Amino acid sequence: MNLGRVLVIATNVFREVIRDRILYLVGLYAVLLFLAGRFLVDIAGSTEDKMLLDLGLAAISIVGLVIAVFIGTGLVNKEIEKRTVYVLISKPVSRLEFIVGKHLGLSAMLAVLIAAMTVIYFAILAIFLFRTPTPYASIIVSSIFQFIELSLITAVAILFGVFTSPLLATLLTFGVYLMGQSSRDLLQLGAISESSGFQRITEVMYVLLPDLSRLNLKNQAIYGMELMPSGLELTASAIYALVYISLLLAISTFIFARRQF
């Protein structure tokens, strides 16, 4: 795999997403969060700090998820529909370089988006919660893992986008996200079930589905570093996500290489 060609593809994806005016969502996020802060000052009372902390982190996650799913599922299909894929694969660009470049480009865009929204989030917290101790360190850790989670979802979106229509790929990716958030609950449900068949099904689903709950640190972040997982656990979760992303991209490449254009 040629890193230079991968970076060229990633840069093109990054620029295309910028041209789609995705960064306008950052401005919308800032306005809505500021208005929410003003509103919570009047009605929330003593719970204003926790509500604003929850709302800001949840909004970052939702905006990032929408972009990862709707853009990620169309990254490959758009090239096929525009027939630009014929030009790309006729050049010395391997299918692996194509898929990895697409993923890196959108992941880089998500990193910029999350960083920008986190800075705005801190600014809003400084305005409305200037008298309240704010867990900045844990929020930064949570934002980093939000990016890792969204990068994984981007890989899922690309996988489905390689062999299905954008609409079906979008629905499947949202389904994986929702089930991935509750995969541990499914495993526990199977453990207490009296049906051995259902228990095996939940165990298989837990293995196959990404365990996104280990990357979701929003609830712990608002209470500070004391409730965050240890450094070893965080490292293990990050490695888990990277391995999962690599497997998804490898499967995407395998399927894409067998498509006839």
PDB file of C-alpha atoms in Angstrom:
ATOM      1  CA  MET A   1       0.000   0.000   0.000  1.00  0.00           C
ATOM      2  CA  ASN A   2       1.381   3.375  -1.070  1.00  0.00           C
ATOM      3  CA  LEU A   3       0.906   5.926   1.713  1.00  0.00           C
ATOM      4  CA  GLY A   4       1.225   8.842  -0.698  1.00  0.00           C
ATOM      5  CA  ARG A   5      -1.731   7.682  -2.807  1.00  0.00           C
ATOM      6  CA  VAL A   6      -3.787   7.020   0.325  1.00  0.00           C
ATOM      7  CA  LEU A   7      -3.135  10.566   1.554  1.00  0.00           C
ATOM      8  CA  VAL A   8      -4.138  12.034  -1.822  1.00  0.00           C
ATOM      9  CA  ILE A   9      -7.482  10.196  -1.704  1.00  0.00           C
ATOM     10  CA  ALA A  10      -7.978  11.187   1.962  1.00  0.00           C
ATOM     11  CA  THR A  11      -7.239  14.841   1.170  1.00  0.00           C
ATOM     12  CA  ASN A  12      -9.748  14.839  -1.677  1.00  0.00           C
ATOM     13  CA  VAL A  13     -12.442  13.372   0.590  1.00  0.00           C
ATOM     14  CA  PHE A  14     -11.657  15.980   3.254  1.00  0.00           C
ATOM     15  CA  ARG A  15     -11.980  18.817   0.728  1.00  0.00           C
ATOM     16  CA  GLU A  16     -15.211  17.441  -0.722  1.00  0.00           C
ATOM     17  CA  VAL A  17     -16.827  17.276   2.716  1.00  0.00           C
ATOM     18  CA  ILE A  18     -15.689  20.834   3.454  1.00  0.00           C
ATOM     19  CA  ARG A  19     -17.257  21.987   0.182  1.00  0.00           C
ATOM     20  CA  ASP A  20     -20.526  20.359   1.263  1.00  0.00           C
ATOM     21  CA  ARG A  21     -20.672  23.050   3.981  1.00  0.00           C
ATOM     22  CA  ILE A  22     -20.560  20.512   6.773  1.00  0.00           C
ATOM     23  CA  LEU A  23     -18.766  23.029   8.985  1.00  0.00           C
ATOM     24  CA  TYR A  24     -21.966  25.089   9.070  1.00  0.00           C
ATOM     25  CA  LEU A  25     -23.105  22.487  11.570  1.00  0.00           C
ATOM     26  CA  VAL A  26     -20.448  23.801  13.953  1.00  0.00           C
ATOM     27  CA  GLY A  27     -22.076  27.241  13.857  1.00  0.00           C
ATOM     28  CA  LEU A  28     -25.509  25.700  14.360  1.00  0.00           C
ATOM     29  CA  TYR A  29     -24.156  23.701  17.307  1.00  0.00           C
ATOM     30  CA  ALA A  30     -22.741  26.872  18.885  1.00  0.00           C
ATOM     31  CA  VAL A  31     -26.000  28.814  18.516  1.00  0.00           C
ATOM     32  CA  LEU A  32     -28.216  26.008  19.825  1.00  0.00           C
ATOM     33  CA  LEU A  33     -25.940  25.230  22.766  1.00  0.00           C
ATOM     34  CA  PHE A  34     -25.776  28.919  23.725  1.00  0.00           C
ATOM     35  CA  LEU A  35     -29.572  29.192  23.587  1.00  0.00           C
ATOM     36  CA  ALA A  36     -29.878  26.003  25.620  1.00  0.00           C
ATOM     37  CA  GLY A  37     -27.513  27.451  28.227  1.00  0.00           C
ATOM     38  CA  ARG A  38     -29.634  30.594  28.497  1.00  0.00           C
ATOM     39  CA  PHE A  39     -32.784  28.505  28.775  1.00  0.00           C
ATOM     40  CA  LEU A  40     -31.375  26.181  31.429  1.00  0.00           C
ATOM     41  CA  VAL A  41     -30.298  29.136  33.582  1.00  0.00           C
ATOM     42  CA  ASP A  42     -33.961  30.067  33.986  1.00  0.00           C
ATOM     43  CA  ILE A  43     -35.525  26.624  34.543  1.00  0.00           C
ATOM     44  CA  ALA A  44     -32.914  24.115  35.706  1.00  0.00           C
ATOM     45  CA  GLY A  45     -31.844  25.652  38.987  1.00  0.00           C
ATOM     46  CA  SER A  46     -29.214  23.597  40.778  1.00  0.00           C
ATOM     47  CA  THR A  47     -29.139  20.937  38.043  1.00  0.00           C
ATOM     48  CA  GLU A  48     -28.124  23.402  35.325  1.00  0.00           C
ATOM     49  CA  ASP A  49     -24.484  22.310  35.300  1.00  0.00           C
ATOM     50  CA  LYS A  50     -25.173  18.584  34.813  1.00  0.00           C
ATOM     51  CA  MET A  51     -27.861  19.212  32.205  1.00  0.00           C
ATOM     52  CA  LEU A  52     -25.632  21.518  30.163  1.00  0.00           C
ATOM     53  CA  LEU A  53     -22.717  19.078  30.399  1.00  0.00           C
ATOM     54  CA  ASP A  54     -24.962  16.220  29.236  1.00  0.00           C
ATOM     55  CA  LEU A  55     -26.535  18.237  26.450  1.00  0.00           C
ATOM     56  CA  GLY A  56     -23.233  19.461  25.001  1.00  0.00           C
ATOM     57  CA  LEU A  57     -21.652  16.008  24.854  1.00  0.00           C
ATOM     58  CA  ALA A  58     -24.817  14.404  23.476  1.00  0.00           C
ATOM     59  CA  ALA A  59     -25.077  17.044  20.735  1.00  0.00           C
ATOM     60  CA  ILE A  60     -21.463  16.470  19.664  1.00  0.00           C
ATOM     61  CA  SER A  61     -22.167  12.748  19.427  1.00  0.00           C
ATOM     62  CA  ILE A  62     -25.378  13.202  17.410  1.00  0.00           C
ATOM     63  CA  VAL A  63     -23.858  15.643  14.910  1.00  0.00           C
ATOM     64  CA  GLY A  64     -20.832  13.408  14.411  1.00  0.00           C
ATOM     65  CA  LEU A  65     -22.993  10.301  14.013  1.00  0.00           C
ATOM     66  CA  VAL A  66     -25.193  11.905  11.358  1.00  0.00           C
ATOM     67  CA  ILE A  67     -22.151  12.953   9.331  1.00  0.00           C
ATOM     68  CA  ALA A  68     -20.379   9.598   9.710  1.00  0.00           C
ATOM     69  CA  VAL A  69     -23.461   7.658   8.577  1.00  0.00           C
ATOM     70  CA  PHE A  70     -24.885   9.811   5.803  1.00  0.00           C
ATOM     71  CA  ILE A  71     -21.553  10.721   4.230  1.00  0.00           C
ATOM     72  CA  GLY A  72     -19.788   7.430   4.978  1.00  0.00           C
ATOM     73  CA  THR A  73     -22.440   5.301   3.268  1.00  0.00           C
ATOM     74  CA  GLY A  74     -22.141   7.369   0.092  1.00  0.00           C
ATOM     75  CA  LEU A  75     -18.367   7.603  -0.174  1.00  0.00           C
ATOM     76  CA  VAL A  76     -18.019   4.615  -2.481  1.00  0.00           C
ATOM     77  CA  ASN A  77     -21.473   4.665  -4.068  1.00  0.00           C
ATOM     78  CA  LYS A  78     -21.026   8.280  -5.130  1.00  0.00           C
ATOM     79  CA  GLU A  79     -17.859   7.367  -7.016  1.00  0.00           C
ATOM     80  CA  ILE A  80     -19.689   4.510  -8.748  1.00  0.00           C
ATOM     81  CA  GLU A  81     -22.713   6.638  -9.685  1.00  0.00           C
ATOM     82  CA  LYS A  82     -20.512   9.432 -11.046  1.00  0.00           C
ATOM     83  CA  ARG A  83     -18.351   6.785 -12.773  1.00  0.00           C
ATOM     84  CA  THR A  84     -15.226   8.426 -11.365  1.00  0.00           C
ATOM     85  CA  VAL A  85     -14.361   5.045  -9.895  1.00  0.00           C
ATOM     86  CA  TYR A  86     -13.415   3.908 -13.409  1.00  0.00           C
ATOM     87  CA  VAL A  87     -10.746   6.589 -13.559  1.00  0.00           C
ATOM     88  CA  LEU A  88      -9.429   5.751 -10.099  1.00  0.00           C
ATOM     89  CA  ILE A  89      -9.142   1.994 -10.566  1.00  0.00           C
ATOM     90  CA  SER A  90      -7.570   2.421 -13.997  1.00  0.00           C
ATOM     91  CA  LYS A  91      -4.693   4.244 -12.334  1.00  0.00           C
ATOM     92  CA  PRO A  92      -2.106   2.539 -10.109  1.00  0.00           C
ATOM     93  CA  VAL A  93      -4.445   2.792  -7.112  1.00  0.00           C
ATOM     94  CA  SER A  94      -5.279  -0.448  -5.351  1.00  0.00           C
ATOM     95  CA  ARG A  95      -8.727  -1.162  -3.922  1.00  0.00           C
ATOM     96  CA  LEU A  96      -7.194  -1.171  -0.429  1.00  0.00           C
ATOM     97  CA  GLU A  97      -5.684   2.282  -0.953  1.00  0.00           C
ATOM     98  CA  PHE A  98      -9.037   3.528  -2.227  1.00  0.00           C
ATOM     99  CA  ILE A  99     -11.002   2.239   0.788  1.00  0.00           C
ATOM    100  CA  VAL A 100      -8.424   3.274   3.398  1.00  0.00           C
ATOM    101  CA  GLY A 101      -8.077   6.725   1.825  1.00  0.00           C
ATOM    102  CA  LYS A 102     -11.844   7.258   1.926  1.00  0.00           C
ATOM    103  CA  HIS A 103     -11.967   6.231   5.573  1.00  0.00           C
ATOM    104  CA  LEU A 104      -9.020   8.390   6.608  1.00  0.00           C
ATOM    105  CA  GLY A 105     -10.436  11.424   4.795  1.00  0.00           C
ATOM    106  CA  LEU A 106     -13.805  11.291   6.527  1.00  0.00           C
ATOM    107  CA  SER A 107     -12.198  10.403   9.867  1.00  0.00           C
ATOM    108  CA  ALA A 108      -9.973  13.483   9.570  1.00  0.00           C
ATOM    109  CA  MET A 109     -13.058  15.581   8.896  1.00  0.00           C
ATOM    110  CA  LEU A 110     -14.745  14.137  11.975  1.00  0.00           C
ATOM    111  CA  ALA A 111     -11.648  14.884  14.065  1.00  0.00           C
ATOM    112  CA  VAL A 112     -11.736  18.552  13.002  1.00  0.00           C
ATOM    113  CA  LEU A 113     -15.481  18.732  13.613  1.00  0.00           C
ATOM    114  CA  ILE A 114     -15.296  17.203  17.088  1.00  0.00           C
ATOM    115  CA  ALA A 115     -12.325  19.396  18.043  1.00  0.00           C
ATOM    116  CA  ALA A 116     -14.164  22.541  16.914  1.00  0.00           C
ATOM    117  CA  MET A 117     -17.363  21.606  18.762  1.00  0.00           C
ATOM    118  CA  THR A 118     -15.406  20.710  21.895  1.00  0.00           C
ATOM    119  CA  VAL A 119     -13.732  24.139  21.898  1.00  0.00           C
ATOM    120  CA  ILE A 120     -17.146  25.793  21.506  1.00  0.00           C
ATOM    121  CA  TYR A 121     -18.490  23.542  24.246  1.00  0.00           C
ATOM    122  CA  PHE A 122     -15.747  24.682  26.606  1.00  0.00           C
ATOM    123  CA  ALA A 123     -16.471  28.308  25.754  1.00  0.00           C
ATOM    124  CA  ILE A 124     -20.189  27.870  26.516  1.00  0.00           C
ATOM    125  CA  LEU A 125     -19.364  26.125  29.797  1.00  0.00           C
ATOM    126  CA  ALA A 126     -17.018  28.966  30.728  1.00  0.00           C
ATOM    127  CA  ILE A 127     -19.819  31.478  30.104  1.00  0.00           C
ATOM    128  CA  PHE A 128     -22.622  29.743  31.980  1.00  0.00           C
ATOM    129  CA  LEU A 129     -20.759  27.623  34.536  1.00  0.00           C
ATOM    130  CA  PHE A 130     -17.902  29.975  35.411  1.00  0.00           C
ATOM    131  CA  ARG A 131     -18.578  29.485  39.141  1.00  0.00           C
ATOM    132  CA  THR A 132     -18.816  25.704  38.885  1.00  0.00           C
ATOM    133  CA  PRO A 133     -15.801  23.368  38.665  1.00  0.00           C
ATOM    134  CA  THR A 134     -15.843  21.852  35.189  1.00  0.00           C
ATOM    135  CA  PRO A 135     -14.277  18.427  34.431  1.00  0.00           C
ATOM    136  CA  TYR A 136     -12.322  19.572  31.367  1.00  0.00           C
ATOM    137  CA  ALA A 137      -9.851  16.672  31.448  1.00  0.00           C
ATOM    138  CA  SER A 138     -12.522  13.969  31.438  1.00  0.00           C
ATOM    139  CA  ILE A 139     -14.455  15.789  28.712  1.00  0.00           C
ATOM    140  CA  ILE A 140     -11.343  15.812  26.508  1.00  0.00           C
ATOM    141  CA  VAL A 141     -10.908  12.065  27.054  1.00  0.00           C
ATOM    142  CA  SER A 142     -14.579  11.531  26.236  1.00  0.00           C
ATOM    143  CA  SER A 143     -14.246  13.609  23.042  1.00  0.00           C
ATOM    144  CA  ILE A 144     -11.243  11.554  21.926  1.00  0.00           C
ATOM    145  CA  PHE A 145     -13.220   8.358  22.369  1.00  0.00           C
ATOM    146  CA  GLN A 146     -16.205   9.898  20.594  1.00  0.00           C
ATOM    147  CA  PHE A 147     -13.910  10.376  17.627  1.00  0.00           C
ATOM    148  CA  ILE A 148     -12.713   6.752  17.848  1.00  0.00           C
ATOM    149  CA  GLU A 149     -16.312   5.564  18.043  1.00  0.00           C
ATOM    150  CA  LEU A 150     -17.341   7.642  15.026  1.00  0.00           C
ATOM    151  CA  SER A 151     -14.303   6.435  13.082  1.00  0.00           C
ATOM    152  CA  LEU A 152     -15.494   2.888  13.730  1.00  0.00           C
ATOM    153  CA  ILE A 153     -19.020   3.789  12.586  1.00  0.00           C
ATOM    154  CA  THR A 154     -17.507   5.342   9.456  1.00  0.00           C
ATOM    155  CA  ALA A 155     -15.861   1.981   8.701  1.00  0.00           C
ATOM    156  CA  VAL A 156     -19.233   0.266   9.194  1.00  0.00           C
ATOM    157  CA  ALA A 157     -20.890   2.792   6.852  1.00  0.00           C
ATOM    158  CA  ILE A 158     -18.240   2.227   4.175  1.00  0.00           C
ATOM    159  CA  LEU A 159     -18.652  -1.549   4.451  1.00  0.00           C
ATOM    160  CA  PHE A 160     -22.404  -1.390   3.853  1.00  0.00           C
ATOM    161  CA  GLY A 161     -21.969   1.304   1.204  1.00  0.00           C
ATOM    162  CA  VAL A 162     -19.698  -0.973  -0.825  1.00  0.00           C
ATOM    163  CA  PHE A 163     -22.410  -3.525  -1.654  1.00  0.00           C
ATOM    164  CA  THR A 164     -25.806  -1.939  -0.910  1.00  0.00           C
ATOM    165  CA  SER A 165     -27.747   1.175  -1.854  1.00  0.00           C
ATOM    166  CA  PRO A 166     -27.130   4.356   0.184  1.00  0.00           C
ATOM    167  CA  LEU A 167     -30.587   4.140   1.811  1.00  0.00           C
ATOM    168  CA  LEU A 168     -30.194   0.524   2.926  1.00  0.00           C
ATOM    169  CA  ALA A 169     -26.601   1.171   4.004  1.00  0.00           C
ATOM    170  CA  THR A 170     -27.786   4.099   6.130  1.00  0.00           C
ATOM    171  CA  LEU A 171     -30.459   2.008   7.849  1.00  0.00           C
ATOM    172  CA  LEU A 172     -28.055  -0.876   8.468  1.00  0.00           C
ATOM    173  CA  THR A 173     -25.382   1.436   9.879  1.00  0.00           C
ATOM    174  CA  PHE A 174     -27.825   3.077  12.273  1.00  0.00           C
ATOM    175  CA  GLY A 175     -28.957  -0.412  13.282  1.00  0.00           C
ATOM    176  CA  VAL A 176     -25.385  -1.488  14.032  1.00  0.00           C
ATOM    177  CA  TYR A 177     -24.842   1.696  16.042  1.00  0.00           C
ATOM    178  CA  LEU A 178     -27.951   1.157  18.172  1.00  0.00           C
ATOM    179  CA  MET A 179     -27.239  -2.527  18.718  1.00  0.00           C
ATOM    180  CA  GLY A 180     -23.571  -1.821  19.399  1.00  0.00           C
ATOM    181  CA  GLN A 181     -24.551   0.572  22.169  1.00  0.00           C
ATOM    182  CA  SER A 182     -26.609  -2.161  23.829  1.00  0.00           C
ATOM    183  CA  SER A 183     -24.513  -5.231  22.961  1.00  0.00           C
ATOM    184  CA  ARG A 184     -23.569  -5.788  26.609  1.00  0.00           C
ATOM    185  CA  ASP A 185     -27.231  -5.612  27.608  1.00  0.00           C
ATOM    186  CA  LEU A 186     -27.996  -8.261  24.985  1.00  0.00           C
ATOM    187  CA  LEU A 187     -25.290 -10.494  26.445  1.00  0.00           C
ATOM    188  CA  GLN A 188     -26.688 -10.065  29.959  1.00  0.00           C
ATOM    189  CA  LEU A 189     -30.198 -10.754  28.669  1.00  0.00           C
ATOM    190  CA  GLY A 190     -28.978 -14.001  27.140  1.00  0.00           C
ATOM    191  CA  ALA A 191     -27.209 -14.966  30.370  1.00  0.00           C
ATOM    192  CA  ILE A 192     -30.416 -14.737  32.405  1.00  0.00           C
ATOM    193  CA  SER A 193     -32.494 -16.422  29.713  1.00  0.00           C
ATOM    194  CA  GLU A 194     -33.568 -20.016  30.224  1.00  0.00           C
ATOM    195  CA  SER A 195     -33.159 -20.731  26.510  1.00  0.00           C
ATOM    196  CA  SER A 196     -29.707 -22.019  25.593  1.00  0.00           C
ATOM    197  CA  GLY A 197     -30.395 -21.240  21.936  1.00  0.00           C
ATOM    198  CA  PHE A 198     -31.170 -17.598  22.686  1.00  0.00           C
ATOM    199  CA  GLN A 199     -28.074 -17.414  24.883  1.00  0.00           C
ATOM    200  CA  ARG A 200     -25.870 -18.641  22.021  1.00  0.00           C
ATOM    201  CA  ILE A 201     -27.466 -16.118  19.662  1.00  0.00           C
ATOM    202  CA  THR A 202     -26.732 -13.227  22.029  1.00  0.00           C
ATOM    203  CA  GLU A 203     -23.154 -14.438  22.498  1.00  0.00           C
ATOM    204  CA  VAL A 204     -22.612 -14.547  18.716  1.00  0.00           C
ATOM    205  CA  MET A 205     -24.153 -11.084  18.338  1.00  0.00           C
ATOM    206  CA  TYR A 206     -21.886  -9.734  21.079  1.00  0.00           C
ATOM    207  CA  VAL A 207     -18.829 -11.103  19.278  1.00  0.00           C
ATOM    208  CA  LEU A 208     -19.863  -9.850  15.850  1.00  0.00           C
ATOM    209  CA  LEU A 209     -21.262  -6.448  16.805  1.00  0.00           C
ATOM    210  CA  PRO A 210     -18.902  -3.682  17.925  1.00  0.00           C
ATOM    211  CA  ASP A 211     -19.093  -3.057  21.657  1.00  0.00           C
ATOM    212  CA  LEU A 212     -19.627   0.689  21.393  1.00  0.00           C
ATOM    213  CA  SER A 213     -20.497   1.031  25.072  1.00  0.00           C
ATOM    214  CA  ARG A 214     -16.802   0.758  25.964  1.00  0.00           C
ATOM    215  CA  LEU A 215     -16.116   3.798  23.761  1.00  0.00           C
ATOM    216  CA  ASN A 216     -19.038   5.831  25.120  1.00  0.00           C
ATOM    217  CA  LEU A 217     -17.659   7.774  28.083  1.00  0.00           C
ATOM    218  CA  LYS A 218     -20.120  10.671  28.135  1.00  0.00           C
ATOM    219  CA  ASN A 219     -21.825   9.672  31.384  1.00  0.00           C
ATOM    220  CA  GLN A 220     -18.522   9.236  33.221  1.00  0.00           C
ATOM    221  CA  ALA A 221     -17.045  12.430  31.796  1.00  0.00           C
ATOM    222  CA  ILE A 222     -19.479  14.788  33.503  1.00  0.00           C
ATOM    223  CA  TYR A 223     -18.394  13.512  36.927  1.00  0.00           C
ATOM    224  CA  GLY A 224     -14.656  13.955  36.349  1.00  0.00           C
ATOM    225  CA  MET A 225     -11.683  11.647  35.995  1.00  0.00           C
ATOM    226  CA  GLU A 226     -12.563   9.752  39.180  1.00  0.00           C
ATOM    227  CA  LEU A 227     -15.240   7.717  37.392  1.00  0.00           C
ATOM    228  CA  MET A 228     -13.355   7.300  34.122  1.00  0.00           C
ATOM    229  CA  PRO A 229     -11.861   3.886  33.298  1.00  0.00           C
ATOM    230  CA  SER A 230      -8.204   3.342  34.112  1.00  0.00           C
ATOM    231  CA  GLY A 231      -5.480   4.137  31.606  1.00  0.00           C
ATOM    232  CA  LEU A 232      -5.059   0.430  30.877  1.00  0.00           C
ATOM    233  CA  GLU A 233      -8.776   0.006  30.176  1.00  0.00           C
ATOM    234  CA  LEU A 234      -8.811   3.068  27.924  1.00  0.00           C
ATOM    235  CA  THR A 235      -5.814   1.753  25.988  1.00  0.00           C
ATOM    236  CA  ALA A 236      -7.457  -1.655  25.608  1.00  0.00           C
ATOM    237  CA  SER A 237     -10.661  -0.029  24.325  1.00  0.00           C
ATOM    238  CA  ALA A 238      -8.737   2.072  21.800  1.00  0.00           C
ATOM    239  CA  ILE A 239      -6.835  -0.995  20.529  1.00  0.00           C
ATOM    240  CA  TYR A 240     -10.123  -2.925  20.316  1.00  0.00           C
ATOM    241  CA  ALA A 241     -11.605  -0.171  18.131  1.00  0.00           C
ATOM    242  CA  LEU A 242      -8.535   0.013  15.869  1.00  0.00           C
ATOM    243  CA  VAL A 243      -8.553  -3.755  15.341  1.00  0.00           C
ATOM    244  CA  TYR A 244     -12.272  -3.694  14.583  1.00  0.00           C
ATOM    245  CA  ILE A 245     -11.823  -0.813  12.111  1.00  0.00           C
ATOM    246  CA  SER A 246      -9.003  -2.687  10.386  1.00  0.00           C
ATOM    247  CA  LEU A 247     -11.166  -5.794  10.014  1.00  0.00           C
ATOM    248  CA  LEU A 248     -14.074  -3.786   8.608  1.00  0.00           C
ATOM    249  CA  LEU A 249     -11.838  -2.044   6.065  1.00  0.00           C
ATOM    250  CA  ALA A 250     -10.287  -5.373   5.078  1.00  0.00           C
ATOM    251  CA  ILE A 251     -13.758  -6.866   4.484  1.00  0.00           C
ATOM    252  CA  SER A 252     -14.803  -3.749   2.547  1.00  0.00           C
ATOM    253  CA  THR A 253     -11.728  -4.071   0.340  1.00  0.00           C
ATOM    254  CA  PHE A 254     -12.410  -7.781  -0.227  1.00  0.00           C
ATOM    255  CA  ILE A 255     -15.990  -7.087  -1.348  1.00  0.00           C
ATOM    256  CA  PHE A 256     -15.059  -4.011  -3.398  1.00  0.00           C
ATOM    257  CA  ALA A 257     -12.318  -5.934  -5.215  1.00  0.00           C
ATOM    258  CA  ARG A 258     -14.904  -8.416  -6.453  1.00  0.00           C
ATOM    259  CA  ARG A 259     -17.314  -5.871  -7.816  1.00  0.00           C
ATOM    260  CA  GLN A 260     -17.406  -5.578 -11.583  1.00  0.00           C
ATOM    261  CA  PHE A 261     -17.325  -2.087 -13.072  1.00  0.00           C
TER     262      PHE A 261
END
